[in-house]
């Protein structure tokens, strides 16, 4: 792939992965709106792994505390950090099982059409606005319970559909449950670690076995660029939500989704449906 194409893809992924606006939706839309060739799925995975690195670096201290709490779980001692770790593990099961089935049966491609992306972008944008605007902001991340963790896990399964936004739907349900914006966002990002890491490891193994030198080069270049942009985006987002709402992101989703639907139904529908 040309370097400019890789740079654009990686920058978009790095910026949008943890904003509640759907990075995968943007990645699927890009080839349609430009003359750039459609990127292979392995490149989608590489830019996701890059953003995973951004999360690990930004939340390094929190992650270390969670890891250190693991022995306490084995000892049966409950702490705030051990409870959070348990909830992350529980919330990971649905996406691991259902997502694994979808991945290995190649049915993930069934969701990759622009009309689905457009409706998902609008629908979940509206839900984000409602949850953030009309529900309480009182709970901390440490108070997540088993039922809520399962809901968050199932939400990640829904996010397999491009346009949904994995972080966005977790944040939305967290806001429905009354969690503070910072805590909702932090949990969504911590939850992204196993969700991205598992398919990422499988993809890296497949990439190495392929012995495709050019694809390996593209993979690691895109990973690095998305890593840099994700660090910048996470930093800005975490500062923003300390004093502001998710409304701008919800409005952005609704506008983008509406523009896509107008294009589909009134202008270049044939091209869009053939993504």
Short mmCIF file of C-alpha atoms in Angstrom, two decimals:
data_model
loop_
_atom_site.label_atom_id
_atom_site.label_comp_id
_atom_site.label_asym_id
_atom_site.label_seq_id
_atom_site.Cartn_x
_atom_site.Cartn_y
_atom_site.Cartn_z
CA UNK A 1 0.00 0.00 0.00
CA UNK A 2 1.23 3.57 -0.69
CA UNK A 3 2.60 5.34 2.39
CA UNK A 4 0.05 8.18 2.11
CA UNK A 5 -2.78 5.65 2.21
CA UNK A 6 -1.28 3.96 5.26
CA UNK A 7 -0.77 7.31 6.98
CA UNK A 8 -4.37 8.44 6.39
CA UNK A 9 -5.82 5.13 7.59
CA UNK A 10 -3.60 5.04 10.66
CA UNK A 11 -4.31 8.65 11.58
CA UNK A 12 -8.07 8.14 11.28
CA UNK A 13 -7.91 4.99 13.39
CA UNK A 14 -5.70 6.59 16.01
CA UNK A 15 -7.97 9.61 16.35
CA UNK A 16 -11.35 7.85 16.20
CA UNK A 17 -10.78 4.53 18.03
CA UNK A 18 -11.53 5.86 21.49
CA UNK A 19 -13.76 8.73 20.54
CA UNK A 20 -17.36 7.41 20.62
CA UNK A 21 -17.78 7.85 16.86
CA UNK A 22 -16.73 4.43 15.46
CA UNK A 23 -13.25 4.02 14.03
CA UNK A 24 -14.24 0.93 12.01
CA UNK A 25 -17.07 2.87 10.41
CA UNK A 26 -14.66 5.58 9.31
CA UNK A 27 -12.20 3.00 7.97
CA UNK A 28 -14.94 1.38 5.89
CA UNK A 29 -16.19 4.69 4.55
CA UNK A 30 -12.76 6.00 3.51
CA UNK A 31 -12.27 3.85 0.37
CA UNK A 32 -15.74 4.85 -0.84
CA UNK A 33 -15.22 8.58 -0.40
CA UNK A 34 -11.77 8.57 -1.99
CA UNK A 35 -9.94 6.82 -4.80
CA UNK A 36 -7.86 4.87 -2.31
CA UNK A 37 -8.00 1.10 -2.58
CA UNK A 38 -9.85 -0.81 0.12
CA UNK A 39 -7.42 -1.86 2.83
CA UNK A 40 -7.07 -5.57 3.71
CA UNK A 41 -8.49 -6.74 7.04
CA UNK A 42 -4.98 -7.31 8.38
CA UNK A 43 -4.32 -3.56 8.13
CA UNK A 44 -7.53 -2.87 10.03
CA UNK A 45 -6.16 -5.12 12.77
CA UNK A 46 -2.74 -3.43 12.75
CA UNK A 47 -4.15 0.04 13.31
CA UNK A 48 -6.30 -1.33 16.13
CA UNK A 49 -3.20 -2.82 17.75
CA UNK A 50 -1.52 0.56 17.45
CA UNK A 51 -4.33 2.22 19.38
CA UNK A 52 -4.12 -0.56 21.94
CA UNK A 53 -0.55 0.52 22.58
CA UNK A 54 -1.84 4.04 23.18
CA UNK A 55 -4.24 2.78 25.86
CA UNK A 56 -1.55 0.74 27.58
CA UNK A 57 0.83 3.70 27.74
CA UNK A 58 -1.79 6.26 28.82
CA UNK A 59 -3.36 4.03 31.49
CA UNK A 60 -0.11 2.34 32.49
CA UNK A 61 -0.52 3.07 36.22
CA UNK A 62 -4.12 1.85 36.28
CA UNK A 63 -3.18 -1.33 34.42
CA UNK A 64 -0.32 -2.04 36.84
CA UNK A 65 -2.71 -1.66 39.79
CA UNK A 66 -5.15 -4.09 38.19
CA UNK A 67 -2.40 -6.65 37.59
CA UNK A 68 -1.14 -6.26 41.15
CA UNK A 69 -4.65 -6.94 42.44
CA UNK A 70 -4.76 -10.39 40.82
CA UNK A 71 -3.14 -12.23 43.79
CA UNK A 72 -5.81 -10.72 46.05
CA UNK A 73 -8.48 -12.26 43.84
CA UNK A 74 -6.86 -15.68 44.34
CA UNK A 75 -6.81 -15.03 48.08
CA UNK A 76 -10.49 -14.11 48.06
CA UNK A 77 -9.78 -10.54 49.17
CA UNK A 78 -11.92 -7.95 47.44
CA UNK A 79 -10.54 -4.50 46.68
CA UNK A 80 -11.61 -1.74 44.32
CA UNK A 81 -8.95 -2.72 41.79
CA UNK A 82 -9.60 -6.46 42.05
CA UNK A 83 -13.32 -5.87 41.46
CA UNK A 84 -12.55 -3.80 38.37
CA UNK A 85 -10.23 -6.52 37.05
CA UNK A 86 -12.87 -9.21 37.62
CA UNK A 87 -15.48 -7.12 35.80
CA UNK A 88 -13.13 -6.59 32.84
CA UNK A 89 -12.58 -10.35 32.63
CA UNK A 90 -16.32 -11.09 32.85
CA UNK A 91 -17.15 -8.45 30.23
CA UNK A 92 -14.58 -10.00 27.89
CA UNK A 93 -16.27 -13.42 27.70
CA UNK A 94 -19.14 -12.50 25.32
CA UNK A 95 -16.91 -10.87 22.71
CA UNK A 96 -14.35 -13.69 23.03
CA UNK A 97 -16.92 -16.40 22.36
CA UNK A 98 -19.29 -14.75 19.89
CA UNK A 99 -16.60 -12.60 18.30
CA UNK A 100 -14.40 -15.66 17.90
CA UNK A 101 -17.15 -17.51 16.06
CA UNK A 102 -17.74 -14.54 13.76
CA UNK A 103 -14.00 -14.15 13.12
CA UNK A 104 -13.21 -17.77 12.29
CA UNK A 105 -16.31 -18.20 10.12
CA UNK A 106 -15.47 -15.02 8.16
CA UNK A 107 -18.98 -13.70 8.75
CA UNK A 108 -17.49 -10.39 9.89
CA UNK A 109 -17.67 -9.29 6.24
CA UNK A 110 -21.47 -9.52 6.29
CA UNK A 111 -21.64 -6.31 8.33
CA UNK A 112 -19.40 -4.27 6.05
CA UNK A 113 -21.84 -2.24 3.99
CA UNK A 114 -22.33 1.50 4.08
CA UNK A 115 -26.07 1.49 4.69
CA UNK A 116 -25.61 -0.54 7.88
CA UNK A 117 -22.80 1.78 8.96
CA UNK A 118 -24.96 4.86 8.36
CA UNK A 119 -27.93 3.60 10.38
CA UNK A 120 -25.68 2.32 13.19
CA UNK A 121 -23.89 5.67 13.31
CA UNK A 122 -27.18 7.55 13.70
CA UNK A 123 -28.92 5.09 16.01
CA UNK A 124 -26.15 4.69 18.52
CA UNK A 125 -25.39 8.40 18.31
CA UNK A 126 -28.95 9.09 19.49
CA UNK A 127 -28.57 6.56 22.31
CA UNK A 128 -25.31 8.18 23.39
CA UNK A 129 -26.97 11.60 23.53
CA UNK A 130 -29.94 10.31 25.54
CA UNK A 131 -27.76 8.40 28.01
CA UNK A 132 -25.37 11.29 28.52
CA UNK A 133 -28.01 14.02 28.67
CA UNK A 134 -30.74 12.51 30.82
CA UNK A 135 -29.11 9.99 33.17
CA UNK A 136 -27.28 10.47 36.46
CA UNK A 137 -23.54 10.94 36.84
CA UNK A 138 -22.83 9.45 40.25
CA UNK A 139 -21.15 6.04 40.07
CA UNK A 140 -17.45 5.20 40.06
CA UNK A 141 -15.75 2.46 38.07
CA UNK A 142 -15.18 0.40 41.23
CA UNK A 143 -18.93 -0.17 41.68
CA UNK A 144 -19.47 -2.12 38.43
CA UNK A 145 -21.31 -5.38 39.18
CA UNK A 146 -21.70 -8.75 37.47
CA UNK A 147 -24.92 -7.89 35.62
CA UNK A 148 -23.50 -4.63 34.28
CA UNK A 149 -20.28 -6.37 33.19
CA UNK A 150 -22.31 -8.87 31.15
CA UNK A 151 -24.24 -6.02 29.53
CA UNK A 152 -20.96 -4.27 28.65
CA UNK A 153 -19.68 -7.53 27.17
CA UNK A 154 -22.78 -8.00 25.03
CA UNK A 155 -22.51 -4.36 23.96
CA UNK A 156 -19.04 -5.10 22.58
CA UNK A 157 -20.53 -7.90 20.49
CA UNK A 158 -22.98 -5.43 18.94
CA UNK A 159 -20.00 -3.18 18.20
CA UNK A 160 -18.74 -5.72 15.66
CA UNK A 161 -21.10 -3.86 13.33
CA UNK A 162 -19.08 -0.93 11.88
CA UNK A 163 -20.63 2.38 12.80
CA UNK A 164 -21.58 1.27 16.31
CA UNK A 165 -18.31 2.21 18.06
CA UNK A 166 -17.02 -0.27 20.63
CA UNK A 167 -15.96 2.42 23.08
CA UNK A 168 -19.07 4.44 22.29
CA UNK A 169 -21.56 1.68 23.08
CA UNK A 170 -19.78 0.75 26.32
CA UNK A 171 -19.76 4.42 27.35
CA UNK A 172 -23.44 4.69 26.41
CA UNK A 173 -24.50 1.78 28.62
CA UNK A 174 -22.23 3.00 31.41
CA UNK A 175 -23.96 6.38 31.27
CA UNK A 176 -27.37 4.62 31.29
CA UNK A 177 -26.21 2.93 34.50
CA UNK A 178 -25.24 6.32 35.95
CA UNK A 179 -21.45 6.15 35.77
CA UNK A 180 -19.39 9.32 35.64
CA UNK A 181 -18.08 10.25 32.22
CA UNK A 182 -14.42 9.79 33.15
CA UNK A 183 -15.10 6.40 34.77
CA UNK A 184 -17.28 5.24 31.86
CA UNK A 185 -14.56 6.16 29.40
CA UNK A 186 -11.77 4.61 31.45
CA UNK A 187 -13.64 1.31 31.74
CA UNK A 188 -14.37 1.32 28.00
CA UNK A 189 -10.68 1.74 27.30
CA UNK A 190 -9.58 -0.91 29.78
CA UNK A 191 -12.14 -3.25 28.24
CA UNK A 192 -10.62 -2.61 24.82
CA UNK A 193 -7.34 -4.26 25.82
CA UNK A 194 -8.48 -7.91 25.67
CA UNK A 195 -11.03 -7.14 22.92
CA UNK A 196 -8.29 -5.85 20.60
CA UNK A 197 -5.43 -8.03 21.84
CA UNK A 198 -7.02 -11.43 21.18
CA UNK A 199 -7.75 -11.01 17.43
CA UNK A 200 -4.54 -8.99 17.16
CA UNK A 201 -2.37 -11.88 18.33
CA UNK A 202 -4.09 -14.25 15.89
CA UNK A 203 -3.53 -11.79 13.04
CA UNK A 204 0.15 -11.30 13.87
CA UNK A 205 0.70 -15.07 13.84
CA UNK A 206 -1.04 -15.34 10.46
CA UNK A 207 1.00 -12.41 9.14
CA UNK A 208 4.31 -13.98 10.16
CA UNK A 209 3.32 -17.30 8.64
CA UNK A 210 2.37 -15.61 5.37
CA UNK A 211 5.98 -14.44 4.83
CA UNK A 212 4.61 -11.46 2.90
CA UNK A 213 7.38 -8.91 3.49
CA UNK A 214 5.49 -5.94 2.00
CA UNK A 215 2.37 -6.67 4.04
CA UNK A 216 4.48 -7.04 7.17
CA UNK A 217 6.07 -3.65 6.45
CA UNK A 218 2.66 -2.02 5.95
CA UNK A 219 1.41 -3.71 9.13
CA UNK A 220 4.08 -2.31 11.43
CA UNK A 221 4.17 1.15 9.85
CA UNK A 222 0.41 1.53 10.27
CA UNK A 223 0.65 0.19 13.82
CA UNK A 224 3.22 2.82 14.80
CA UNK A 225 1.37 5.76 13.23
CA UNK A 226 -1.98 4.82 14.80
CA UNK A 227 -0.20 4.44 18.15
CA UNK A 228 1.06 8.04 18.04
CA UNK A 229 -2.30 9.50 17.03
CA UNK A 230 -4.18 7.43 19.62
CA UNK A 231 -2.04 8.81 22.45
CA UNK A 232 -2.88 12.35 21.36
CA UNK A 233 -6.60 11.57 20.98
CA UNK A 234 -6.89 9.81 24.36
CA UNK A 235 -5.17 12.70 26.11
CA UNK A 236 -7.51 15.26 24.56
CA UNK A 237 -10.63 13.15 25.22
CA UNK A 238 -9.85 12.55 28.90
CA UNK A 239 -9.29 16.26 29.44
CA UNK A 240 -12.49 17.13 27.55
CA UNK A 241 -14.87 14.89 29.49
CA UNK A 242 -13.72 16.17 32.87
CA UNK A 243 -15.75 19.31 32.27
CA UNK A 244 -17.83 18.64 29.15
CA UNK A 245 -20.37 16.16 27.77
CA UNK A 246 -20.46 13.64 24.93
CA UNK A 247 -23.05 15.70 23.04
CA UNK A 248 -20.65 16.96 20.32
CA UNK A 249 -19.74 13.36 19.47
CA UNK A 250 -23.41 12.35 19.35
CA UNK A 251 -24.23 15.27 17.04
CA UNK A 252 -21.25 14.43 14.83
CA UNK A 253 -22.47 10.84 14.49
CA UNK A 254 -25.99 11.90 13.58
CA UNK A 255 -24.76 14.39 10.96
CA UNK A 256 -22.30 11.94 9.38
CA UNK A 257 -24.88 9.15 9.34
CA UNK A 258 -27.50 11.41 7.78
CA UNK A 259 -25.07 12.56 5.08
CA UNK A 260 -24.26 8.95 4.24
CA UNK A 261 -27.94 8.06 3.93
CA UNK A 262 -28.56 11.04 1.66
CA UNK A 263 -25.66 9.91 -0.53
CA UNK A 264 -26.90 6.32 -0.57
CA UNK A 265 -30.50 7.05 -1.44
CA UNK A 266 -30.14 10.09 -3.69
CA UNK A 267 -26.69 10.18 -5.29
CA UNK A 268 -24.27 7.28 -5.60
CA UNK A 269 -26.16 4.36 -4.10
CA UNK A 270 -24.73 1.69 -6.42
CA UNK A 271 -21.15 2.48 -5.54
CA UNK A 272 -21.87 2.59 -1.83
CA UNK A 273 -23.69 -0.71 -1.75
CA UNK A 274 -20.79 -2.41 -3.51
CA UNK A 275 -18.25 -1.71 -0.76
#
